[in-house]
mmCIF file of N, CA and C in Angstrom:
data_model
loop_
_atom_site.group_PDB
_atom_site.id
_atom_site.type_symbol
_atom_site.label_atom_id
_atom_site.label_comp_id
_atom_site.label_asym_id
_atom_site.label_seq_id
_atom_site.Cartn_x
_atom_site.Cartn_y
_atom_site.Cartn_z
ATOM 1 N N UNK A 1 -42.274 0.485 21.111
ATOM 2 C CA UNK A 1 -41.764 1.818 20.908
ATOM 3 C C UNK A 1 -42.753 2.605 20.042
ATOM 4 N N UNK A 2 -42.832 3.692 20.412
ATOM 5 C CA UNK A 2 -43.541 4.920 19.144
ATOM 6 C C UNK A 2 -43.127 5.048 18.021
ATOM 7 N N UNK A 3 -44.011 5.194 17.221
ATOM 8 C CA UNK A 3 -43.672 5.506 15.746
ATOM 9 C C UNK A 3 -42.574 6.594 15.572
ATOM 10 N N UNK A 4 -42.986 7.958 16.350
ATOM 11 C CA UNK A 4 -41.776 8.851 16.221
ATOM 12 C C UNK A 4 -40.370 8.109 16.633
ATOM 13 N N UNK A 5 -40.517 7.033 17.589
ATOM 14 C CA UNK A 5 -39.038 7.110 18.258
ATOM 15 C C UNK A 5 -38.656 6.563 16.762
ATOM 16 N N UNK A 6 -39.278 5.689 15.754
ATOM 17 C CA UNK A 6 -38.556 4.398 15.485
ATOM 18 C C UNK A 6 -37.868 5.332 14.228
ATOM 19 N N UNK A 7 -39.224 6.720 13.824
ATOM 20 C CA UNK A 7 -38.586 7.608 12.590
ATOM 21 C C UNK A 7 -37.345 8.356 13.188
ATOM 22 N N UNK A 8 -36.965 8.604 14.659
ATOM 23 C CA UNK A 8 -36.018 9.317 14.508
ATOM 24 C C UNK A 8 -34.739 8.051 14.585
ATOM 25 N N UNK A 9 -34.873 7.013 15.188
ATOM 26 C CA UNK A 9 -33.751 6.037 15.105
ATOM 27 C C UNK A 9 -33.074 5.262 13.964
ATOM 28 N N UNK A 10 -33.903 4.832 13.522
ATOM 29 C CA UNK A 10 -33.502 4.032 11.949
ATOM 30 C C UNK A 10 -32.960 5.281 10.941
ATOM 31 N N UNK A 11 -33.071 6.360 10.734
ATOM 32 C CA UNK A 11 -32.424 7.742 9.985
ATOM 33 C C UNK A 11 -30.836 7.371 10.478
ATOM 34 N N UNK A 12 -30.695 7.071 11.610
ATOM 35 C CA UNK A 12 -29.339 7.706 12.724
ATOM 36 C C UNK A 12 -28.739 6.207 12.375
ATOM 37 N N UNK A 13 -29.714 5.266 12.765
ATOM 38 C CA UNK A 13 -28.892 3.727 12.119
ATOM 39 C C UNK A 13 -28.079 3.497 11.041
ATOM 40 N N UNK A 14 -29.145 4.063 9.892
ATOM 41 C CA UNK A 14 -28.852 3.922 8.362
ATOM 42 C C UNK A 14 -27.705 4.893 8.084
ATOM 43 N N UNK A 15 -27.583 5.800 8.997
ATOM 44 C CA UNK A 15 -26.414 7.003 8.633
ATOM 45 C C UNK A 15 -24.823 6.640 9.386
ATOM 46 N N UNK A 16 -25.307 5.896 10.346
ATOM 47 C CA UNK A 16 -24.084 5.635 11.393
ATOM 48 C C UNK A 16 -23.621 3.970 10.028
ATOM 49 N N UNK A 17 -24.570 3.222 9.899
ATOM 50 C CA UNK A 17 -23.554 1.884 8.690
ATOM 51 C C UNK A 17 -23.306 2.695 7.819
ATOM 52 N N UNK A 18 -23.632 4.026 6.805
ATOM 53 C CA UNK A 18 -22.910 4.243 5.816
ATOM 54 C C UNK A 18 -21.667 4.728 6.031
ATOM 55 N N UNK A 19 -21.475 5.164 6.879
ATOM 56 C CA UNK A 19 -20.056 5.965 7.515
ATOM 57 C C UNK A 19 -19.052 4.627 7.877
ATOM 58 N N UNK A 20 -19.764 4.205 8.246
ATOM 59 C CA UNK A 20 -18.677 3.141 8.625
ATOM 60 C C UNK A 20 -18.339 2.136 7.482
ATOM 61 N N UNK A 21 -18.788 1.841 6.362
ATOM 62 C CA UNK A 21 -18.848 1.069 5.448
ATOM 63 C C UNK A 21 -18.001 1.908 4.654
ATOM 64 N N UNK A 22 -17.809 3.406 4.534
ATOM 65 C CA UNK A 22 -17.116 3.935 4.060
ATOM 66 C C UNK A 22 -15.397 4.382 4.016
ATOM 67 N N UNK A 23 -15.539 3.801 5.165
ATOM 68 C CA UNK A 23 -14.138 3.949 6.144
ATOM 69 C C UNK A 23 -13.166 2.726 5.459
ATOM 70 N N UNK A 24 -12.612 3.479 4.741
ATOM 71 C CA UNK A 24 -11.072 2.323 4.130
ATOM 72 C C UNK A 24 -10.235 1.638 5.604
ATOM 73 N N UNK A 25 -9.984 0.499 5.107
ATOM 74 C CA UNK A 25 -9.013 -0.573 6.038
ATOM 75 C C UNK A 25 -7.841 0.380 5.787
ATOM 76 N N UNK A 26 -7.147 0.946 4.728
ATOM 77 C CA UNK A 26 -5.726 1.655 4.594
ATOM 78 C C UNK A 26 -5.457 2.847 5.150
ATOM 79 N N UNK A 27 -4.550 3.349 5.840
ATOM 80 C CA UNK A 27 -4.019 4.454 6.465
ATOM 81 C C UNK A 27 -2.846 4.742 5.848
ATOM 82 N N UNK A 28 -3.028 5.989 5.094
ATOM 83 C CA UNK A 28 -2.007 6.516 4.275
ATOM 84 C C UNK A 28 -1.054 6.929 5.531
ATOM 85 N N UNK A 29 0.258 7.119 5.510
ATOM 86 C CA UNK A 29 1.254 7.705 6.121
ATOM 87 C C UNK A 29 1.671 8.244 5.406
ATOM 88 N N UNK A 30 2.575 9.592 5.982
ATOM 89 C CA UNK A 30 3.872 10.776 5.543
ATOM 90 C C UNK A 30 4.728 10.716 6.326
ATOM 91 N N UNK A 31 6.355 10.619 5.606
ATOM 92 C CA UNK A 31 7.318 10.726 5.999
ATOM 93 C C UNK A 31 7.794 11.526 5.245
ATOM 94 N N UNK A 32 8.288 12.958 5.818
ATOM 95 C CA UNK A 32 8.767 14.412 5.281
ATOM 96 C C UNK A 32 7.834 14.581 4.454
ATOM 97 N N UNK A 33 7.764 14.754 3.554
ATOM 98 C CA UNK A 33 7.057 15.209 2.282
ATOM 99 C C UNK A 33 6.480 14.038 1.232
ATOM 100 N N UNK A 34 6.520 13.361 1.565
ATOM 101 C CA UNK A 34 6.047 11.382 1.065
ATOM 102 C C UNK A 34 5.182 10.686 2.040
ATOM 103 N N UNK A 35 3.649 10.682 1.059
ATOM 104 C CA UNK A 35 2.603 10.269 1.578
ATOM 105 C C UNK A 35 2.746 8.716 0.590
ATOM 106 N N UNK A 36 2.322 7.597 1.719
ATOM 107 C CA UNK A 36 2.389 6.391 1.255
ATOM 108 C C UNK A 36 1.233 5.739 1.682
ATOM 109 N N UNK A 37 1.079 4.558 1.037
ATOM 110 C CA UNK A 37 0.274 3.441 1.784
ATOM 111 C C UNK A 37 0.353 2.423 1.074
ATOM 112 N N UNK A 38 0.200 1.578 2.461
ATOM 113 C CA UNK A 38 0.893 0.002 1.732
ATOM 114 C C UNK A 38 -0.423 -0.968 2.239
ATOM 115 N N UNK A 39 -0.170 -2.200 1.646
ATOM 116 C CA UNK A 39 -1.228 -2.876 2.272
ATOM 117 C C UNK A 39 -1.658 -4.390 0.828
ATOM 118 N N UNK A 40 -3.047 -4.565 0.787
ATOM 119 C CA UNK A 40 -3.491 -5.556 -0.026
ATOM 120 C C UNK A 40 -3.740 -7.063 0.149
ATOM 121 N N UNK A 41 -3.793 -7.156 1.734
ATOM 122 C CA UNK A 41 -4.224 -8.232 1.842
ATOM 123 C C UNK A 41 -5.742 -8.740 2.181
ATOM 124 N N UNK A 42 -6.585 -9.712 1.618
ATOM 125 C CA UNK A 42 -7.917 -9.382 1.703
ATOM 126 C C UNK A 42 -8.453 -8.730 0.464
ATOM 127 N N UNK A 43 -9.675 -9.159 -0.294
ATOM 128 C CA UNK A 43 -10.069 -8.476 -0.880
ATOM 129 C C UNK A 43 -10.766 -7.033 -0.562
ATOM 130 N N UNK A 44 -11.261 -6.602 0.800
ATOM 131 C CA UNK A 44 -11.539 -5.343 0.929
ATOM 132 C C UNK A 44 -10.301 -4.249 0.809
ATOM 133 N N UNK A 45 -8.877 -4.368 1.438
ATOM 134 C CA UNK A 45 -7.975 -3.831 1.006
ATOM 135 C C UNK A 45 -7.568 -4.051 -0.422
ATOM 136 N N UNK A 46 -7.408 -4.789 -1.273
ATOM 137 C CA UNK A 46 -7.305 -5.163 -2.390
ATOM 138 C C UNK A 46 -7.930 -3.895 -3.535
ATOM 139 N N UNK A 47 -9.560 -3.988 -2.953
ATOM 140 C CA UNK A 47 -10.539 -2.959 -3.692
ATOM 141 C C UNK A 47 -10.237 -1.553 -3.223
ATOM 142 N N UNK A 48 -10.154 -1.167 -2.245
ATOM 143 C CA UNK A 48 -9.579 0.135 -1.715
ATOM 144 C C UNK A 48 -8.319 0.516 -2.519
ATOM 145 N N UNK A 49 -7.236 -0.405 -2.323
ATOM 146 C CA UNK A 49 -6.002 0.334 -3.395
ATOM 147 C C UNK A 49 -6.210 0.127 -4.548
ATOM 148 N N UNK A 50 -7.061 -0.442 -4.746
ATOM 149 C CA UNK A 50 -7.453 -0.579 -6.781
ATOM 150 C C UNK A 50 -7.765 1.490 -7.231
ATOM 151 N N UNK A 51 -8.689 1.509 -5.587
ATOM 152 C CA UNK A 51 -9.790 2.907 -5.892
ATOM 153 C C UNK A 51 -8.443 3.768 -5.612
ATOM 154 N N UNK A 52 -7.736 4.387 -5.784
ATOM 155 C CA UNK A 52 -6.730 4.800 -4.962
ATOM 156 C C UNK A 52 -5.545 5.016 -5.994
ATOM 157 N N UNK A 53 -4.868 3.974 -6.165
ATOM 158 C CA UNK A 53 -4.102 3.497 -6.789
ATOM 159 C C UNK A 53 -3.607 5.215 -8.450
ATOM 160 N N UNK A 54 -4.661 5.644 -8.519
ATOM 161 C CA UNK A 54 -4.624 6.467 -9.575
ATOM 162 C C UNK A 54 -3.864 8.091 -8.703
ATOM 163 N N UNK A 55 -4.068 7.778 -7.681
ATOM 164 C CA UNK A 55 -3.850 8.991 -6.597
ATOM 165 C C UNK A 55 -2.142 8.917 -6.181
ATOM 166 N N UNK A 56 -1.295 7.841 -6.801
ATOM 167 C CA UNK A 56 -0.319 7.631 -6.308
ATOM 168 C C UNK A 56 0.803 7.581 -7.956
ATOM 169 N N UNK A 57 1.736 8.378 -7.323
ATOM 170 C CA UNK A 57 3.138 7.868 -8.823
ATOM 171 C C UNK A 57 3.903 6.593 -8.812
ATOM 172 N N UNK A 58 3.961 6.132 -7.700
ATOM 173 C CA UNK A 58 5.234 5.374 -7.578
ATOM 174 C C UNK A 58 4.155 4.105 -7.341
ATOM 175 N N UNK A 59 3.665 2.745 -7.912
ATOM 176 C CA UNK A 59 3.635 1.607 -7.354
ATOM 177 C C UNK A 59 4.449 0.526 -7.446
ATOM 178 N N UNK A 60 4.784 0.028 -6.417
ATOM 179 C CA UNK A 60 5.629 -1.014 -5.959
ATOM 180 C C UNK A 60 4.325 -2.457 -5.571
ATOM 181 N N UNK A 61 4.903 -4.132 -6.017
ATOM 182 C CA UNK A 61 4.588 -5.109 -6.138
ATOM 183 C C UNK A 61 5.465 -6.010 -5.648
ATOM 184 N N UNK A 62 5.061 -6.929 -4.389
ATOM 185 C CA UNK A 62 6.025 -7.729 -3.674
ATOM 186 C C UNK A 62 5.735 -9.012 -4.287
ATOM 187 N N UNK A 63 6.385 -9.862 -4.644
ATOM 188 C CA UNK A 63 6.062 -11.703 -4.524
ATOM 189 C C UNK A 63 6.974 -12.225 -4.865
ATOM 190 N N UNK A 64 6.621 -13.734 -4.524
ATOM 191 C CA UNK A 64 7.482 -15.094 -5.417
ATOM 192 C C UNK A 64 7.738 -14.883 -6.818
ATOM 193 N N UNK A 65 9.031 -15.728 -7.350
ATOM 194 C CA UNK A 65 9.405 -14.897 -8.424
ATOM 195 C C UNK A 65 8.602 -16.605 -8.935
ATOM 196 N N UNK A 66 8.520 -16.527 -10.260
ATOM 197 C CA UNK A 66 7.633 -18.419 -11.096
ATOM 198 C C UNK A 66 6.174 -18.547 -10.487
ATOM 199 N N UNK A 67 6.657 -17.941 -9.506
ATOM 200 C CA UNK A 67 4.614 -18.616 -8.161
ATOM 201 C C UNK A 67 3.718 -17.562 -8.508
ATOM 202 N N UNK A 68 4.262 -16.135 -8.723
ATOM 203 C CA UNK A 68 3.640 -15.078 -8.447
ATOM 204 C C UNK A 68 2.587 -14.752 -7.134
ATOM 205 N N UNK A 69 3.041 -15.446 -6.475
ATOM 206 C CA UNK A 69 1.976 -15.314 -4.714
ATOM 207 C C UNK A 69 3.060 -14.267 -4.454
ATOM 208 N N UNK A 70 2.135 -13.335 -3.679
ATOM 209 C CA UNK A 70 2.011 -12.364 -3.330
ATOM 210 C C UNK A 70 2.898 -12.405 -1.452
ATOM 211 N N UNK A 71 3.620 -11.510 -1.565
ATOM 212 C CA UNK A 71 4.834 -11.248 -0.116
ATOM 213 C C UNK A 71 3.912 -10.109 0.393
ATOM 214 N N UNK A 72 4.018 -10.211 1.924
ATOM 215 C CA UNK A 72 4.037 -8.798 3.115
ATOM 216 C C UNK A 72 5.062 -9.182 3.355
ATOM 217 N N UNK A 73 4.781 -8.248 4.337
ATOM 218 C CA UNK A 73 5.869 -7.803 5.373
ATOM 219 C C UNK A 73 7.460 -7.731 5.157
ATOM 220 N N UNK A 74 7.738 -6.945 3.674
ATOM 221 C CA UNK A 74 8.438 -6.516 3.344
ATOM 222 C C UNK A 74 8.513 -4.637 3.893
ATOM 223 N N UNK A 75 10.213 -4.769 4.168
ATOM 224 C CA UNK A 75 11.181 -3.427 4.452
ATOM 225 C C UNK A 75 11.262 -2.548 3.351
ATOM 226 N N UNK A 76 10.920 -1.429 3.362
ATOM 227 C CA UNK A 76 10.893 -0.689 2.090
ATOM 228 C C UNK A 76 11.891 0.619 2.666
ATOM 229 N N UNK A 77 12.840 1.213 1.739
ATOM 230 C CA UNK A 77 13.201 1.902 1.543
ATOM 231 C C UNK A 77 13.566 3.377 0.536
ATOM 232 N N UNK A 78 13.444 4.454 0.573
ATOM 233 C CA UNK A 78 13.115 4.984 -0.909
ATOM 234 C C UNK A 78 13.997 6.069 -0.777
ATOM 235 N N UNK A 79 14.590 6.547 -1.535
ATOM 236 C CA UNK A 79 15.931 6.991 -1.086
ATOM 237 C C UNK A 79 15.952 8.007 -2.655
ATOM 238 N N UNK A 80 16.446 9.401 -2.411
ATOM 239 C CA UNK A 80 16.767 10.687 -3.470
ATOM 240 C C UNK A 80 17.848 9.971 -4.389
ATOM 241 N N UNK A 81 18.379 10.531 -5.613
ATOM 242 C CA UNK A 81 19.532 10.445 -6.406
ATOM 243 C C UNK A 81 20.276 11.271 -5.433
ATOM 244 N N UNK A 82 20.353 11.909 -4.330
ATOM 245 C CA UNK A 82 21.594 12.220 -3.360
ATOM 246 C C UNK A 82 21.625 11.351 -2.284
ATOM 247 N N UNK A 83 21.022 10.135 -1.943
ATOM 248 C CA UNK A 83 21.630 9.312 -0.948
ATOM 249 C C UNK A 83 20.574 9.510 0.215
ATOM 250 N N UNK A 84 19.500 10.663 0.069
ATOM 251 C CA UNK A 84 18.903 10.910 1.055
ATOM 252 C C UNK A 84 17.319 9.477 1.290
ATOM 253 N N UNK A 85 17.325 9.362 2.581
ATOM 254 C CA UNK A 85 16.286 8.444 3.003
ATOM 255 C C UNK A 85 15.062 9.105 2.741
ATOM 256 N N UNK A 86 14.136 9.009 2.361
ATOM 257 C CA UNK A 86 12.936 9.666 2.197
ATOM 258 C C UNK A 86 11.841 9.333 2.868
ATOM 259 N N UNK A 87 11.755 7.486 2.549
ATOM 260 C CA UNK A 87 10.903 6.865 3.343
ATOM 261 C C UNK A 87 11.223 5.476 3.942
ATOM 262 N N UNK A 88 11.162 5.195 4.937
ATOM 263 C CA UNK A 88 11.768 3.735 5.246
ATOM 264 C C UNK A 88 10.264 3.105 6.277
ATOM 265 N N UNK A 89 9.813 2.396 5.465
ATOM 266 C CA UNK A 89 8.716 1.565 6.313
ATOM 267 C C UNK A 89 8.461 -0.200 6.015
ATOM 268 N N UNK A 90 8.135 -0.571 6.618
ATOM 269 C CA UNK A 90 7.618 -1.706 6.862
ATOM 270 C C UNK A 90 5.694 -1.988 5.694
ATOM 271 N N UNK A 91 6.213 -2.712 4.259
ATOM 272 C CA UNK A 91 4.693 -2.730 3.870
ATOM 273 C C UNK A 91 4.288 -3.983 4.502
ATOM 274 N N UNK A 92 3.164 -3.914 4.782
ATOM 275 C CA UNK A 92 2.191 -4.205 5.276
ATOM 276 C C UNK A 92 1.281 -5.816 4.633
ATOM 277 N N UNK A 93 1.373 -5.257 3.422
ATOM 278 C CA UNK A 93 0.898 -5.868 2.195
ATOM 279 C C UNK A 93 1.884 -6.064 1.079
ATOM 280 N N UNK A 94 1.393 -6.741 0.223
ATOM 281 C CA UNK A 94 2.170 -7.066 -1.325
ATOM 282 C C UNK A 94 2.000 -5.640 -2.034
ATOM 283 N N UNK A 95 1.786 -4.883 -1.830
ATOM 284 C CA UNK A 95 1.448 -3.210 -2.691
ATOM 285 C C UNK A 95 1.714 -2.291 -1.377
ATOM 286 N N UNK A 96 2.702 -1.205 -2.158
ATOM 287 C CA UNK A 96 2.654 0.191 -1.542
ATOM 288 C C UNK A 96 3.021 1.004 -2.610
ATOM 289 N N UNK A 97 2.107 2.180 -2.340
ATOM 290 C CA UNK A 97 1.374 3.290 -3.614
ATOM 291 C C UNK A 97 2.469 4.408 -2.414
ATOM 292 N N UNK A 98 2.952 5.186 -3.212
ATOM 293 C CA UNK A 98 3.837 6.640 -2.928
ATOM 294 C C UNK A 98 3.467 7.579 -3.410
ATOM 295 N N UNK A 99 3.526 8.855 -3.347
ATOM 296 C CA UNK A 99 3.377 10.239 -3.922
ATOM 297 C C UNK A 99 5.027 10.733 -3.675
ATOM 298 N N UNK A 100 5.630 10.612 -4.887
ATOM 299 C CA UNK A 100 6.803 11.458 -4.855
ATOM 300 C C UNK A 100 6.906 12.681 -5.799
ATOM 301 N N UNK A 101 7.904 13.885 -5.270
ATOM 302 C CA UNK A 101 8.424 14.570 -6.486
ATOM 303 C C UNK A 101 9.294 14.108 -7.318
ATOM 304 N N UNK A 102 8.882 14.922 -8.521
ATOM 305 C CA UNK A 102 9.889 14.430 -9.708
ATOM 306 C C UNK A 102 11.214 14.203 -9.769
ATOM 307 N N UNK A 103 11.442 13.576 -10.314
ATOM 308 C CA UNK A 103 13.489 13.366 -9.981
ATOM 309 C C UNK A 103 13.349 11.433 -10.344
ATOM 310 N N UNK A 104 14.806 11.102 -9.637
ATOM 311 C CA UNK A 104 15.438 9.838 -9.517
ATOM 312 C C UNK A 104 15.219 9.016 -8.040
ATOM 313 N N UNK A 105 15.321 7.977 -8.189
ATOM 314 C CA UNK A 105 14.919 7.398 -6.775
ATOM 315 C C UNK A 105 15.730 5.605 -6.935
ATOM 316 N N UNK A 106 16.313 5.580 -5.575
ATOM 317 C CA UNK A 106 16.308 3.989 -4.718
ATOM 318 C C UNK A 106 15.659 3.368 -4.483
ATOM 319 N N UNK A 107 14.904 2.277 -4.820
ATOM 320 C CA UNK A 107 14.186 1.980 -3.975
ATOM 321 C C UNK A 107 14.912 0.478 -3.623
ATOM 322 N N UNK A 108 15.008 0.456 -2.423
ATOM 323 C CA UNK A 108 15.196 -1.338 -1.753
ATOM 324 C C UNK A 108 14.159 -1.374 -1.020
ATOM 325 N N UNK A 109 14.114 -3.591 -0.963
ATOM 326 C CA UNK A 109 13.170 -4.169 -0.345
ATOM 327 C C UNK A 109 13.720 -5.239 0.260
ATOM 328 N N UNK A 110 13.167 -5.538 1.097
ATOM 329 C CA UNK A 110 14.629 -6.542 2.481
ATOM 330 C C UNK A 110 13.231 -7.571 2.295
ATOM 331 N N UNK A 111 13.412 -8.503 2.209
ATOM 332 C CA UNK A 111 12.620 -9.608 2.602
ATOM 333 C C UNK A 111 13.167 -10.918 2.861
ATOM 334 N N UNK A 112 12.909 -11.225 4.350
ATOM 335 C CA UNK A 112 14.284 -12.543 4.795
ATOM 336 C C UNK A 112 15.195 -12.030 4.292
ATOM 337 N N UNK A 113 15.845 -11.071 4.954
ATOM 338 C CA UNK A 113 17.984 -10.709 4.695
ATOM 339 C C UNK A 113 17.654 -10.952 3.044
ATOM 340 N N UNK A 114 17.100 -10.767 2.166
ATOM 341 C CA UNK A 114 17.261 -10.814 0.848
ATOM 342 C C UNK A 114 17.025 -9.547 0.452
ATOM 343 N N UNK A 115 17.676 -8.656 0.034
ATOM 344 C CA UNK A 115 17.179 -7.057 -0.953
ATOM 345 C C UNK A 115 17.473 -7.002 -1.769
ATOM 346 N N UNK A 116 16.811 -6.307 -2.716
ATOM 347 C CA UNK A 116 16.435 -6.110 -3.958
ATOM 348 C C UNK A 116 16.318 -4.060 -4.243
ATOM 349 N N UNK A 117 17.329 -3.813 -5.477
ATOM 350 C CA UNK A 117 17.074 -2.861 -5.591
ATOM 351 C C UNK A 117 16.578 -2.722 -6.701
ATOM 352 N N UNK A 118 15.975 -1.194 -6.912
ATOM 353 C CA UNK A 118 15.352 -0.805 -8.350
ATOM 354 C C UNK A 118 15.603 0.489 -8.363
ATOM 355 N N UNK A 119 15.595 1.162 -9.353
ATOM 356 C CA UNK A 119 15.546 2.638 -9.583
ATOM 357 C C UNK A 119 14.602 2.734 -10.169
ATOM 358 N N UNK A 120 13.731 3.896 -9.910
ATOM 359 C CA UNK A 120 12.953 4.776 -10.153
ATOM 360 C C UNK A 120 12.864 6.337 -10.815
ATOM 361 N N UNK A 121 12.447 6.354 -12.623
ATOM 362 C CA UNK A 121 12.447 7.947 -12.779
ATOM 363 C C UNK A 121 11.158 8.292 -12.449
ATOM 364 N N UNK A 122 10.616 9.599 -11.591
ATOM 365 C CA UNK A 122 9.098 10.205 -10.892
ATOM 366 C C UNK A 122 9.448 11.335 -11.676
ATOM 367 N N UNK A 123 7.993 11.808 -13.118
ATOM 368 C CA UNK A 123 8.355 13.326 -13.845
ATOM 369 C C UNK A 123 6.466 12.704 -14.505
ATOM 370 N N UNK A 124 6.205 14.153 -14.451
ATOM 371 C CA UNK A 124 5.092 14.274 -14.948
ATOM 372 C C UNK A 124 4.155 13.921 -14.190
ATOM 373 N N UNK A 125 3.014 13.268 -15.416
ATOM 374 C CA UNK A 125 1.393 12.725 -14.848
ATOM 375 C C UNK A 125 1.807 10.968 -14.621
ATOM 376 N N UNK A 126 2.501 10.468 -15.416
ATOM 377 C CA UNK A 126 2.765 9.086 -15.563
ATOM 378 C C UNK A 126 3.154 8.565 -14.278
ATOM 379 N N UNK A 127 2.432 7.184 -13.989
ATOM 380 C CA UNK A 127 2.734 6.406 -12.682
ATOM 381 C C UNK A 127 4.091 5.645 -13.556
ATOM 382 N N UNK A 128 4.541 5.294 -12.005
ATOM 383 C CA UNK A 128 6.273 4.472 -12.337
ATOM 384 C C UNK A 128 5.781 3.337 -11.367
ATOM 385 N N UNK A 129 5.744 2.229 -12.475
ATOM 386 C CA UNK A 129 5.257 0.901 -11.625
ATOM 387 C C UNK A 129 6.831 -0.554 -11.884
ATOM 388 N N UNK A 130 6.694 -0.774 -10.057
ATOM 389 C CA UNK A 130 7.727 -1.540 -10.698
ATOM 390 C C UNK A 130 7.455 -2.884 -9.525
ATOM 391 N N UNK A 131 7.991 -3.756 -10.172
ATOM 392 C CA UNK A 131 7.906 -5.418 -9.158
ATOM 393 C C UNK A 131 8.559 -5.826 -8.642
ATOM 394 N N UNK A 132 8.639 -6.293 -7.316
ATOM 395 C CA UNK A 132 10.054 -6.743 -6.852
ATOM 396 C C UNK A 132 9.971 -8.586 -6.266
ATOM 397 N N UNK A 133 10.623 -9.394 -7.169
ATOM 398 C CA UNK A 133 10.494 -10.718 -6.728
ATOM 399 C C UNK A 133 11.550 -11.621 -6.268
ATOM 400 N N UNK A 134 11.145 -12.087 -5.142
ATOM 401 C CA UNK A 134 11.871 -13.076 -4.529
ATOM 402 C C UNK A 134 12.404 -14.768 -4.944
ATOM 403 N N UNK A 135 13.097 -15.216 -4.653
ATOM 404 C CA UNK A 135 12.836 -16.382 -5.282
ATOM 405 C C UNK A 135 12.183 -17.793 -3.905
ATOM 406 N N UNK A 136 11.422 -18.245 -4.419
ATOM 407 C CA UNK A 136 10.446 -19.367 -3.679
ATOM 408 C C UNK A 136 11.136 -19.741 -2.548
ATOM 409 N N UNK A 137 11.070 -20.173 -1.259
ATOM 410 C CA UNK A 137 12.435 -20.692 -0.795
ATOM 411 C C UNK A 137 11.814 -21.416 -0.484
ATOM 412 N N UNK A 138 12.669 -22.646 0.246
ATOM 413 C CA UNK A 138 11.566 -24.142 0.685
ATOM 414 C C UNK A 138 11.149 -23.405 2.094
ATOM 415 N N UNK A 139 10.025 -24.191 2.352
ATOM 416 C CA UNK A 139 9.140 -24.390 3.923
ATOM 417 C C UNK A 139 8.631 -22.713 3.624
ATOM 418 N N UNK A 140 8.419 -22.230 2.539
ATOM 419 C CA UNK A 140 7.946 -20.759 2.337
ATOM 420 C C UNK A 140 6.340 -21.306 1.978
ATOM 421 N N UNK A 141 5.345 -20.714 2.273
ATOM 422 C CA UNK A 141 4.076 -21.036 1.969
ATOM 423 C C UNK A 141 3.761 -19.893 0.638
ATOM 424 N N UNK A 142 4.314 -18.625 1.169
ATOM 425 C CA UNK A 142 4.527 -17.931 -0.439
ATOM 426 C C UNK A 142 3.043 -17.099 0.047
ATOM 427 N N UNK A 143 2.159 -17.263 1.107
ATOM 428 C CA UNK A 143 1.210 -16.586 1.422
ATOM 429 C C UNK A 143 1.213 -15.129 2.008
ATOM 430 N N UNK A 144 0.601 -14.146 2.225
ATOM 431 C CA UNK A 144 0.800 -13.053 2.714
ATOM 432 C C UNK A 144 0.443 -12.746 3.604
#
């Protein structure tokens, strides 16, 4: 190949891996007015919601309760001080980061027919971090 071809190709190479190296594994979702994202399995997702994580009020933490290993594929629910559904999804991962308005909040988590509720106050700059743990069950590997 020519020298020109190789200066105009390797520019377009080196530009096409940074873009793509840049591209987060996480896909925030909105439901009504509640942007979420869940996820954390893998250390590349792991590092992404670390970077992130400051962008969100509400974090939520799934696992074994004594083991501390880390649960997916937990049912999430997030619900107004009037009863209203706000967000109902499926995380993905042991972490899902929310953007809510200020006020009171539901939150349940279904994991194996087991739920767990918590309340939530969302006011100000301050994140509202809270954990939700299961207890070990046998033939559970406790993995995510």
């Amino acid at each position: 190949m020519k020298p020109l071809n190789y200066a105009l190709i390797i520019p377009c190479l080196l530009f096409s891996l940074s873009a793509f190296a840049e591209e987060s594994p996480l896909k925030p979702e909105t439901q009504g007015d509640v942007t979420f994202v869940s996820g954390g399995i893998g250390e590349t997702e792991r590092e992404a919601l670390k970077s992130i994580k400051a962008d969100y009020n509400l974090n939520l933490l799934f696992a074994y309760k004594g083991s501390g290993q880390f649960i997916s594929d937990v049912n999430v629910r997030i619900a107004d001080s009037k009863g209203n559904v706000l967000v109902e999804t499926f995380a993905e991962g042991p972490y899902l980061f929310a953007n809510l308005k200020p006020g009171n909040y539901l939150i349940s988590a279904v994991k194996d027919g087991n739920e767990i509720r918590q309340k939530a106050k969302i006011g100000g700059s301050k994140t509202t971090s809270l954990s939700f743990y299961w207890p070990l069950q046998a033939g559970s590997s406790g993995n995510p």
